[in-house]
Each structure stands twice: as structure tokens, then as C-alpha cells.
mmCIF file of C-alpha atoms in Angstrom:
data_model
loop_
_atom_site.group_PDB
_atom_site.id
_atom_site.type_symbol
_atom_site.label_atom_id
_atom_site.label_comp_id
_atom_site.label_asym_id
_atom_site.label_seq_id
_atom_site.Cartn_x
_atom_site.Cartn_y
_atom_site.Cartn_z
ATOM 1 C CA MET A 9 -94.991 -14.157 1.219
ATOM 2 C CA GLY A 10 -94.139 -14.941 4.873
ATOM 3 C CA SER A 11 -92.574 -18.312 3.960
ATOM 4 C CA ALA A 12 -90.519 -16.761 1.175
ATOM 5 C CA TYR A 13 -89.256 -14.082 3.529
ATOM 6 C CA VAL A 14 -88.202 -16.683 6.119
ATOM 7 C CA LEU A 15 -86.372 -18.764 3.505
ATOM 8 C CA ALA A 16 -84.539 -15.704 2.220
ATOM 9 C CA ALA A 17 -83.494 -14.757 5.749
ATOM 10 C CA LEU A 18 -82.160 -18.277 6.398
ATOM 11 C CA ALA A 19 -80.168 -18.208 3.148
ATOM 12 C CA LEU A 20 -78.563 -14.893 4.077
ATOM 13 C CA ALA A 21 -77.652 -16.208 7.517
ATOM 14 C CA ALA A 22 -76.096 -19.346 6.031
ATOM 15 C CA GLY A 23 -74.080 -17.245 3.625
ATOM 16 C CA ALA A 24 -72.795 -15.051 6.421
ATOM 17 C CA ASN A 25 -71.770 -18.086 8.479
ATOM 18 C CA ALA A 26 -69.915 -19.562 5.493
ATOM 19 C CA LEU A 27 -67.754 -16.464 5.396
ATOM 20 C CA VAL A 28 -66.686 -16.738 9.035
ATOM 21 C CA PRO A 29 -63.857 -19.323 8.547
ATOM 22 C CA THR A 30 -62.352 -17.253 5.761
ATOM 23 C CA LYS A 31 -62.170 -14.212 8.017
ATOM 24 C CA SER A 32 -60.613 -16.168 10.913
ATOM 25 C CA PHE A 33 -57.843 -17.827 8.811
ATOM 26 C CA ALA A 34 -56.704 -14.743 6.893
ATOM 27 C CA PRO A 35 -54.945 -13.013 9.807
ATOM 28 C CA THR A 36 -53.154 -16.268 10.750
ATOM 29 C CA ALA A 37 -51.672 -16.552 7.267
ATOM 30 C CA ALA A 38 -50.653 -12.917 7.395
ATOM 31 C CA ARG A 39 -48.918 -13.413 10.749
ATOM 32 C CA ALA A 40 -46.939 -16.401 9.404
ATOM 33 C CA ALA A 41 -45.364 -14.401 6.585
ATOM 34 C CA PRO A 42 -42.780 -12.498 8.693
ATOM 35 C CA ALA A 43 -41.378 -15.798 10.062
ATOM 36 C CA THR A 44 -40.767 -16.998 6.509
ATOM 37 C CA VAL A 45 -39.081 -13.712 5.617
ATOM 38 C CA THR A 46 -36.914 -13.960 8.744
ATOM 39 C CA MET A 47 -35.813 -17.499 7.854
ATOM 40 C CA MET A 48 -34.939 -16.415 4.323
ATOM 41 C CA GLY A 49 -33.024 -13.441 5.729
ATOM 42 C CA ARG A 50 -30.986 -15.642 8.056
ATOM 43 C CA LYS A 51 -30.205 -18.041 5.236
ATOM 44 C CA PHE A 52 -29.060 -15.135 3.075
ATOM 45 C CA GLU A 53 -26.843 -13.750 5.842
ATOM 46 C CA ASN A 54 -25.378 -17.208 6.545
ATOM 47 C CA ASN A 55 -24.601 -17.668 2.845
ATOM 48 C CA LYS A 56 -22.968 -14.234 2.777
ATOM 49 C CA LEU A 57 -20.843 -15.150 5.795
ATOM 50 C CA LYS A 58 -19.851 -18.463 4.242
ATOM 51 C CA MET A 59 -18.895 -16.773 0.975
ATOM 52 C CA ALA A 60 -16.879 -14.143 2.845
ATOM 53 C CA LYS A 61 -14.976 -16.813 4.776
ATOM 54 C CA THR A 62 -14.301 -18.747 1.565
ATOM 55 C CA ALA A 63 -12.968 -15.612 -0.108
ATOM 56 C CA ALA A 64 -10.806 -14.805 2.922
ATOM 57 C CA ALA A 65 -9.411 -18.343 2.982
ATOM 58 C CA TYR A 66 -8.526 -18.089 -0.726
ATOM 59 C CA THR A 67 -6.796 -14.734 -0.193
ATOM 60 C CA LYS A 68 -4.799 -16.190 2.693
ATOM 61 C CA LYS A 69 -3.741 -19.221 0.643
ATOM 62 C CA ALA A 70 -2.793 -17.061 -2.351
ATOM 63 C CA SER A 71 -0.706 -14.848 -0.054
ATOM 64 C CA LEU A 72 1.078 -17.889 1.386
ATOM 65 C CA ILE A 73 1.791 -19.184 -2.120
ATOM 66 C CA GLY A 74 3.373 -15.829 -2.969
ATOM 67 C CA LYS A 75 5.610 -15.962 0.098
ATOM 68 C CA LYS A 76 6.642 -19.561 -0.555
ATOM 69 C CA ILE A 77 7.494 -18.725 -4.171
ATOM 70 C CA LYS A 78 9.784 -15.873 -3.096
ATOM 71 C CA VAL A 79 11.562 -18.083 -0.566
ATOM 72 C CA ALA A 80 11.989 -20.895 -3.124
ATOM 73 C CA VAL A 81 13.256 -18.595 -5.904
ATOM 74 C CA ARG A 82 15.878 -17.035 -3.641
ATOM 75 C CA ALA A 83 17.022 -20.482 -2.531
ATOM 76 C CA GLY A 84 17.108 -22.253 -5.905
ATOM 77 C CA GLY A 85 16.420 -19.833 -8.750
ATOM 78 C CA PRO A 86 13.391 -19.042 -10.937
ATOM 79 C CA ASP A 87 13.442 -22.145 -13.160
ATOM 80 C CA PRO A 88 10.908 -24.732 -11.911
ATOM 81 C CA ASP A 89 12.615 -27.461 -13.961
ATOM 82 C CA SER A 90 15.845 -27.141 -11.992
ATOM 83 C CA ASN A 91 14.252 -25.856 -8.785
ATOM 84 C CA ARG A 92 12.135 -28.772 -7.591
ATOM 85 C CA ALA A 93 10.734 -26.856 -4.626
ATOM 86 C CA LEU A 94 9.486 -24.081 -6.892
ATOM 87 C CA GLY A 95 7.970 -26.611 -9.278
ATOM 88 C CA LEU A 96 5.943 -28.138 -6.446
ATOM 89 C CA ILE A 97 4.751 -24.727 -5.271
ATOM 90 C CA ILE A 98 3.543 -23.906 -8.788
ATOM 91 C CA LYS A 99 1.552 -27.139 -8.796
ATOM 92 C CA GLU A 100 0.195 -26.230 -5.365
ATOM 93 C CA ALA A 101 -1.004 -22.936 -6.804
ATOM 94 C CA GLN A 102 -2.819 -24.831 -9.548
ATOM 95 C CA ALA A 103 -4.472 -27.100 -6.982
ATOM 96 C CA LEU A 104 -5.624 -24.030 -5.028
ATOM 97 C CA ASN A 105 -6.856 -22.318 -8.212
ATOM 98 C CA VAL A 106 -4.442 -19.433 -7.654
ATOM 99 C CA LYS A 107 -4.201 -17.460 -10.882
ATOM 100 C CA ARG A 108 -1.078 -18.034 -12.974
ATOM 101 C CA GLU A 109 -0.467 -14.287 -13.229
ATOM 102 C CA ILE A 110 -0.045 -14.149 -9.438
ATOM 103 C CA VAL A 111 2.516 -16.966 -9.609
ATOM 104 C CA ASP A 112 4.446 -15.343 -12.481
ATOM 105 C CA ARG A 113 4.417 -11.934 -10.802
ATOM 106 C CA ASN A 114 5.929 -13.338 -7.600
ATOM 107 C CA ILE A 115 8.577 -15.332 -9.495
ATOM 108 C CA LYS A 116 9.556 -12.239 -11.457
ATOM 109 C CA ALA A 117 9.682 -10.014 -8.381
ATOM 110 C CA ALA A 118 11.885 -12.483 -6.501
ATOM 111 C CA SER A 119 14.230 -13.245 -9.426
ATOM 112 C CA GLU A 120 14.749 -9.546 -10.266
ATOM 113 C CA GLY A 121 15.335 -8.632 -6.654
ATOM 114 C CA LYS A 122 12.496 -6.100 -6.698
ATOM 115 C CA ASP A 123 11.121 -7.532 -3.474
ATOM 116 C CA GLY A 124 13.965 -7.609 -0.998
ATOM 117 C CA ALA A 125 11.827 -8.990 1.811
ATOM 118 C CA ASP A 126 13.409 -11.763 3.859
ATOM 119 C CA PHE A 127 10.647 -14.062 5.087
ATOM 120 C CA LYS A 128 11.100 -16.021 8.289
ATOM 121 C CA GLU A 129 8.919 -18.652 9.933
ATOM 122 C CA LEU A 130 7.489 -17.518 13.260
ATOM 123 C CA THR A 131 5.486 -19.484 15.823
ATOM 124 C CA TYR A 132 3.423 -18.111 18.699
ATOM 125 C CA GLU A 133 1.629 -20.086 21.395
ATOM 126 C CA LEU A 134 -1.534 -19.202 23.267
ATOM 127 C CA TYR A 135 -3.955 -20.637 25.797
ATOM 128 C CA LEU A 136 -7.604 -19.802 25.091
ATOM 129 C CA HIS A 137 -10.530 -19.388 27.476
ATOM 130 C CA GLY A 138 -11.213 -22.772 29.064
ATOM 131 C CA GLY A 139 -7.642 -24.034 28.638
ATOM 132 C CA ALA A 140 -7.525 -25.028 24.952
ATOM 133 C CA GLY A 141 -4.186 -24.430 23.246
ATOM 134 C CA VAL A 142 -3.389 -22.560 20.037
ATOM 135 C CA VAL A 143 -0.354 -22.601 17.749
ATOM 136 C CA ILE A 144 -0.084 -19.539 15.505
ATOM 137 C CA ASN A 145 2.143 -19.913 12.438
ATOM 138 C CA ALA A 146 3.425 -16.948 10.463
ATOM 139 C CA LEU A 147 5.768 -16.410 7.527
ATOM 140 C CA SER A 148 6.751 -12.762 7.819
ATOM 141 C CA ASP A 149 9.343 -10.267 6.607
ATOM 142 C CA ASN A 150 8.861 -8.168 9.747
ATOM 143 C CA ASN A 151 9.091 -9.892 13.121
ATOM 144 C CA ASN A 152 8.083 -6.813 15.120
ATOM 145 C CA ARG A 153 4.972 -6.187 13.027
ATOM 146 C CA ALA A 154 3.871 -9.808 13.232
ATOM 147 C CA PHE A 155 4.373 -9.931 17.008
ATOM 148 C CA SER A 156 2.545 -6.633 17.497
ATOM 149 C CA ASP A 157 -0.448 -7.581 15.324
ATOM 150 C CA VAL A 158 -0.841 -10.993 16.969
ATOM 151 C CA GLY A 159 -0.367 -9.474 20.431
ATOM 152 C CA THR A 160 -3.076 -6.872 19.774
ATOM 153 C CA VAL A 161 -5.652 -9.575 19.001
ATOM 154 C CA VAL A 162 -4.631 -11.567 22.067
ATOM 155 C CA LYS A 163 -4.753 -8.539 24.379
ATOM 156 C CA LYS A 164 -8.211 -7.471 23.171
ATOM 157 C CA ALA A 165 -9.450 -10.972 24.033
ATOM 158 C CA ASN A 166 -8.083 -10.618 27.603
ATOM 159 C CA LEU A 167 -5.558 -13.379 26.968
ATOM 160 C CA LYS A 168 -1.750 -13.637 27.075
ATOM 161 C CA LEU A 169 0.734 -15.348 24.781
ATOM 162 C CA ALA A 170 2.172 -18.481 26.365
ATOM 163 C CA GLU A 171 5.812 -19.383 26.860
ATOM 164 C CA SER A 172 7.548 -21.211 24.017
ATOM 165 C CA GLY A 173 6.875 -24.951 24.181
ATOM 166 C CA SER A 174 4.099 -24.758 26.766
ATOM 167 C CA VAL A 175 1.413 -25.416 24.125
ATOM 168 C CA LEU A 176 3.425 -27.205 21.449
ATOM 169 C CA HIS A 177 3.996 -30.240 23.655
ATOM 170 C CA ASN A 178 0.336 -31.140 23.033
ATOM 171 C CA PHE A 179 0.922 -31.270 19.265
ATOM 172 C CA LEU A 180 2.952 -33.387 16.846
ATOM 173 C CA LYS A 181 4.630 -31.859 13.806
ATOM 174 C CA LYS A 182 3.477 -33.568 10.630
ATOM 175 C CA GLY A 183 3.699 -33.228 6.893
ATOM 176 C CA ARG A 184 0.134 -32.686 5.659
ATOM 177 C CA ILE A 185 -0.857 -33.018 2.010
ATOM 178 C CA THR A 186 -4.323 -32.138 0.762
ATOM 179 C CA VAL A 187 -5.350 -34.079 -2.359
ATOM 180 C CA ASN A 188 -8.055 -32.956 -4.791
ATOM 181 C CA ALA A 189 -9.166 -36.534 -5.466
ATOM 182 C CA ASP A 190 -10.352 -39.591 -3.578
ATOM 183 C CA LEU A 191 -7.320 -41.558 -2.403
ATOM 184 C CA ASP A 192 -7.538 -44.778 -0.422
ATOM 185 C CA GLU A 193 -4.855 -45.894 2.000
ATOM 186 C CA ASP A 194 -3.659 -48.788 -0.191
ATOM 187 C CA ALA A 195 -2.869 -46.419 -3.066
ATOM 188 C CA ALA A 196 -1.155 -44.012 -0.672
ATOM 189 C CA ILE A 197 0.953 -46.812 0.828
ATOM 190 C CA GLU A 198 2.005 -47.970 -2.639
ATOM 191 C CA LEU A 199 3.152 -44.481 -3.584
ATOM 192 C CA ALA A 200 4.871 -44.090 -0.206
ATOM 193 C CA LEU A 201 6.852 -47.295 -0.715
ATOM 194 C CA GLU A 202 8.027 -46.093 -4.114
ATOM 195 C CA ALA A 203 9.126 -42.806 -2.543
ATOM 196 C CA ASP A 204 10.879 -44.508 0.439
ATOM 197 C CA VAL A 205 8.373 -43.010 2.860
ATOM 198 C CA ASP A 206 7.968 -45.261 5.895
ATOM 199 C CA GLU A 207 4.777 -43.994 7.521
ATOM 200 C CA VAL A 208 1.672 -42.669 5.776
ATOM 201 C CA GLU A 209 -1.912 -42.122 6.900
ATOM 202 C CA VAL A 210 -4.987 -41.048 4.944
ATOM 203 C CA VAL A 211 -7.541 -38.973 6.867
ATOM 204 C CA ALA A 212 -10.642 -36.935 6.092
ATOM 205 C CA PRO A 213 -10.450 -33.233 5.134
ATOM 206 C CA ASP A 214 -10.847 -30.663 7.909
ATOM 207 C CA ALA A 215 -12.969 -27.671 6.905
ATOM 208 C CA ASP A 216 -12.960 -26.216 10.431
ATOM 209 C CA MET A 217 -9.380 -25.787 11.621
ATOM 210 C CA ARG A 218 -7.628 -26.286 8.266
ATOM 211 C CA SER A 219 -10.141 -24.488 6.043
ATOM 212 C CA ASP A 220 -10.003 -27.344 3.531
ATOM 213 C CA GLY A 221 -12.167 -26.351 0.568
ATOM 214 C CA GLU A 222 -14.729 -28.506 -1.202
ATOM 215 C CA GLU A 223 -12.082 -29.441 -3.772
ATOM 216 C CA VAL A 224 -10.107 -31.348 -1.122
ATOM 217 C CA LYS A 225 -11.221 -34.984 -1.074
ATOM 218 C CA SER A 226 -8.405 -36.677 0.868
ATOM 219 C CA VAL A 227 -5.597 -35.757 3.244
ATOM 220 C CA VAL A 228 -2.275 -37.578 3.603
ATOM 221 C CA LEU A 229 -0.173 -37.332 6.770
ATOM 222 C CA VAL A 230 3.536 -38.226 6.863
ATOM 223 C CA GLU A 231 6.562 -37.477 9.003
ATOM 224 C CA PRO A 232 7.899 -33.923 8.494
ATOM 225 C CA GLY A 233 11.058 -35.109 6.738
ATOM 226 C CA ASP A 234 9.025 -37.104 4.207
ATOM 227 C CA LEU A 235 6.744 -34.253 3.122
ATOM 228 C CA GLY A 236 8.676 -33.345 -0.027
ATOM 229 C CA ALA A 237 9.118 -36.940 -1.183
ATOM 230 C CA MET A 238 5.470 -37.871 -0.641
ATOM 231 C CA GLN A 239 4.177 -34.698 -2.262
ATOM 232 C CA SER A 240 6.412 -35.318 -5.278
ATOM 233 C CA ALA A 241 5.183 -38.912 -5.535
ATOM 234 C CA LEU A 242 1.548 -37.805 -5.484
ATOM 235 C CA SER A 243 2.172 -34.997 -7.963
ATOM 236 C CA ASP A 244 4.067 -37.294 -10.357
ATOM 237 C CA ALA A 245 1.168 -39.758 -10.148
ATOM 238 C CA GLY A 246 -1.176 -37.048 -11.416
ATOM 239 C CA TYR A 247 -2.737 -35.928 -8.129
ATOM 240 C CA ALA A 248 -3.326 -32.200 -7.628
ATOM 241 C CA CYS A 249 -2.064 -31.648 -4.101
ATOM 242 C CA VAL A 250 -0.743 -29.102 -1.612
ATOM 243 C CA GLY A 251 1.757 -29.867 1.137
ATOM 244 C CA ASN A 252 2.511 -28.052 4.388
ATOM 245 C CA LEU A 253 4.158 -28.687 7.718
ATOM 246 C CA VAL A 254 1.510 -28.580 10.443
ATOM 247 C CA HIS A 255 0.949 -29.284 14.130
ATOM 248 C CA GLU A 256 -1.576 -32.037 14.749
ATOM 249 C CA PRO A 257 -3.155 -32.327 18.240
ATOM 250 C CA ILE A 258 -2.004 -35.428 20.092
ATOM 251 C CA ALA A 259 -4.779 -37.934 20.818
ATOM 252 C CA GLY A 260 -6.221 -37.373 24.271
ATOM 253 C CA THR A 261 -5.210 -33.704 24.496
ATOM 254 C CA LEU A 262 -8.375 -32.195 22.997
ATOM 255 C CA VAL A 263 -10.092 -29.732 25.339
ATOM 256 C CA GLU A 264 -13.861 -29.314 25.600
ATOM 257 C CA CYS A 265 -14.860 -25.709 26.268
ATOM 258 C CA GLY A 266 -18.091 -24.409 27.763
ATOM 259 C CA GLU A 267 -20.560 -22.703 25.454
ATOM 260 C CA ASP A 268 -19.549 -19.169 26.462
ATOM 261 C CA ASP A 269 -15.829 -19.930 26.240
ATOM 262 C CA LEU A 270 -16.270 -21.633 22.882
ATOM 263 C CA GLU A 271 -18.048 -18.618 21.432
ATOM 264 C CA LYS A 272 -15.271 -16.285 22.618
ATOM 265 C CA ASN A 273 -12.554 -18.658 21.411
ATOM 266 C CA LEU A 274 -13.978 -18.969 17.911
ATOM 267 C CA LEU A 275 -13.993 -15.193 17.647
ATOM 268 C CA VAL A 276 -10.324 -15.064 18.706
ATOM 269 C CA LEU A 277 -9.391 -17.713 16.142
ATOM 270 C CA ASP A 278 -11.137 -15.760 13.380
ATOM 271 C CA LYS A 279 -9.375 -12.541 14.380
ATOM 272 C CA LEU A 280 -5.973 -14.249 14.460
ATOM 273 C CA ALA A 281 -6.544 -15.734 11.008
ATOM 274 C CA GLU A 282 -7.249 -12.228 9.697
ATOM 275 C CA VAL A 283 -3.760 -10.984 10.650
ATOM 276 C CA ASP A 284 -1.804 -10.455 7.425
ATOM 277 C CA ASP A 285 1.376 -12.201 8.573
ATOM 278 C CA VAL A 286 -0.451 -15.204 10.056
ATOM 279 C CA ASP A 287 -0.720 -18.169 7.705
ATOM 280 C CA THR A 288 -2.362 -20.846 9.837
ATOM 281 C CA VAL A 289 -3.969 -21.079 13.287
ATOM 282 C CA GLU A 290 -4.054 -24.533 14.894
ATOM 283 C CA HIS A 291 -5.833 -25.558 18.088
ATOM 284 C CA ASN A 292 -6.921 -28.534 20.170
ATOM 285 C CA ILE A 293 -10.533 -27.536 20.858
ATOM 286 C CA LEU A 294 -12.903 -30.485 21.098
ATOM 287 C CA PHE A 295 -16.110 -29.843 19.163
ATOM 288 C CA ALA A 296 -19.370 -31.719 19.725
ATOM 289 C CA ALA A 297 -18.924 -33.527 16.397
ATOM 290 C CA ASP A 298 -15.654 -34.942 17.639
#
């Protein structure tokens, strides 16, 4: 009886010891769960932010298409067959996935004179925190409103608009064409020769400053006066493309900002891009990836 009792006691002790690891690991697993939830939450918020920026970029591009259509219709009429500029803008809308109903509505409004707005190109210049330069491009039917809205953003950031030309001298005006297909430089040069375009360069898309979407695979740069000819050549060759006049930073003029300045500057750039009359915001900030 004594031996049996001892053996039973040893078995119970062994069983109790076997349970110890289970008890010590359980709380650790429970503590790890919130970190996983936090990571998933951040990923969700980042995806939401990315989707919001994509939607905002689309809205901005659709708005610009509408303005360009109205300007083109007033200059050359509502028939895209006889109005080459309008025909190219319609193809741009297709490349940007802008709905046809938006295109037709703007053509109709401009041709019937229902929208009497007179759009003008406006350019503002700004120096950011840390000395980086910004060129703000607008196509507006109200100069005072555009100036006031841009000035409000600048003032809230404790900045001041710069004098005309003080920033632009660090940029070169270029014709920029985004292409929704892979295009090598040899093919671009061949099309340029056929269109009597002397200089052409193929570069990578820019999702940061230019908000190039995933559909953009190649970018073609030409002299400003050759933009129309090169865009027509690409379009006639079957390439879905969009052309705009832009300001490209001159090599060697990029400015590296400190971490605090960079954070403040990115916020300013976002706020400027949200202004209704502003179409594009260009800068010469040097990012780490550069």
C-alpha cells in the first residue's frame, strides 16, 4: 500500500509539472495578438489613404480634361475630326479612363455657350521650408479666387509666394507625354523622326510628383513646341497617351530637405494639390530614392 501511494504521488507531481509550460506560454501568445491587430490596422489605414489619393488624382485629371475641352471647343469648334486639339484631348480622356459622358457634357456645354467661363493659365512660385522650390500651375476662370486659395495654403504653412521667375529658373519647360504601354527609345526616336521632332527622351513614370498611375508604363519628353506633333505621332501609332506642358527640374538643382522640413513640405504640396483651380504642383525636392 505504501509503495502504491508513493507511485501515485509521483505520477500526480509529474502531471502537474507537464502543465507548467502550457501555463507560461499562453499569456505570451495573448500579448502578441494586439501587435498583429495594430499591424493590420496600419495596413488598412495606409490602403485607405492610398485609395483616397488615387481617387483625388483621378478627380483632378478629370477636371483638367473638362477645362481643356472647353478651351479647345471655343478655339476650334466641337467637331474632333476638324478640331485636332479636341480630338487629342478626347483620346487623353480615354487614356485616363475619364467617362465618355463627362467628355460629351463638357463639349456640349462649351459649344452651346452654357458655360461662359474664360479659362486662363496661371503660374505661382514658392520656396518651401529648407529652400526647395515649387511651381504651381492653374487653369482658372477666376484669377482672384485662384490667387486667394493658393495664398491661404501658403500663409497657413508660414511661407510666402516668391517673385515671378525666382523659382522657374531652376526648371526647364518640356512637353511631357505619358504612354500606357512600354515604349523603348528606339521606337520613340523613329516616331519622332516621322513627325519632324528633333529631340526626344524616354524616362520612367513618376508616381510622386506627377501622380502617374499604374497604367502609365513610359514617359516621353520633348521640346514644348513639339508636344502636339509627338503626341499625334504616338496616338496615330496606336499608343494611348496624354500630353502636357510641364516644368522639369534642371539637373543639379534638386534640394535635400531635413526630416522635419520634408514632412512639412509634403503636407504643403498635398494641400496645394487639393485647391480646385490648381492642376499640377511641381517641385525640386530631392528624395532619398533619388
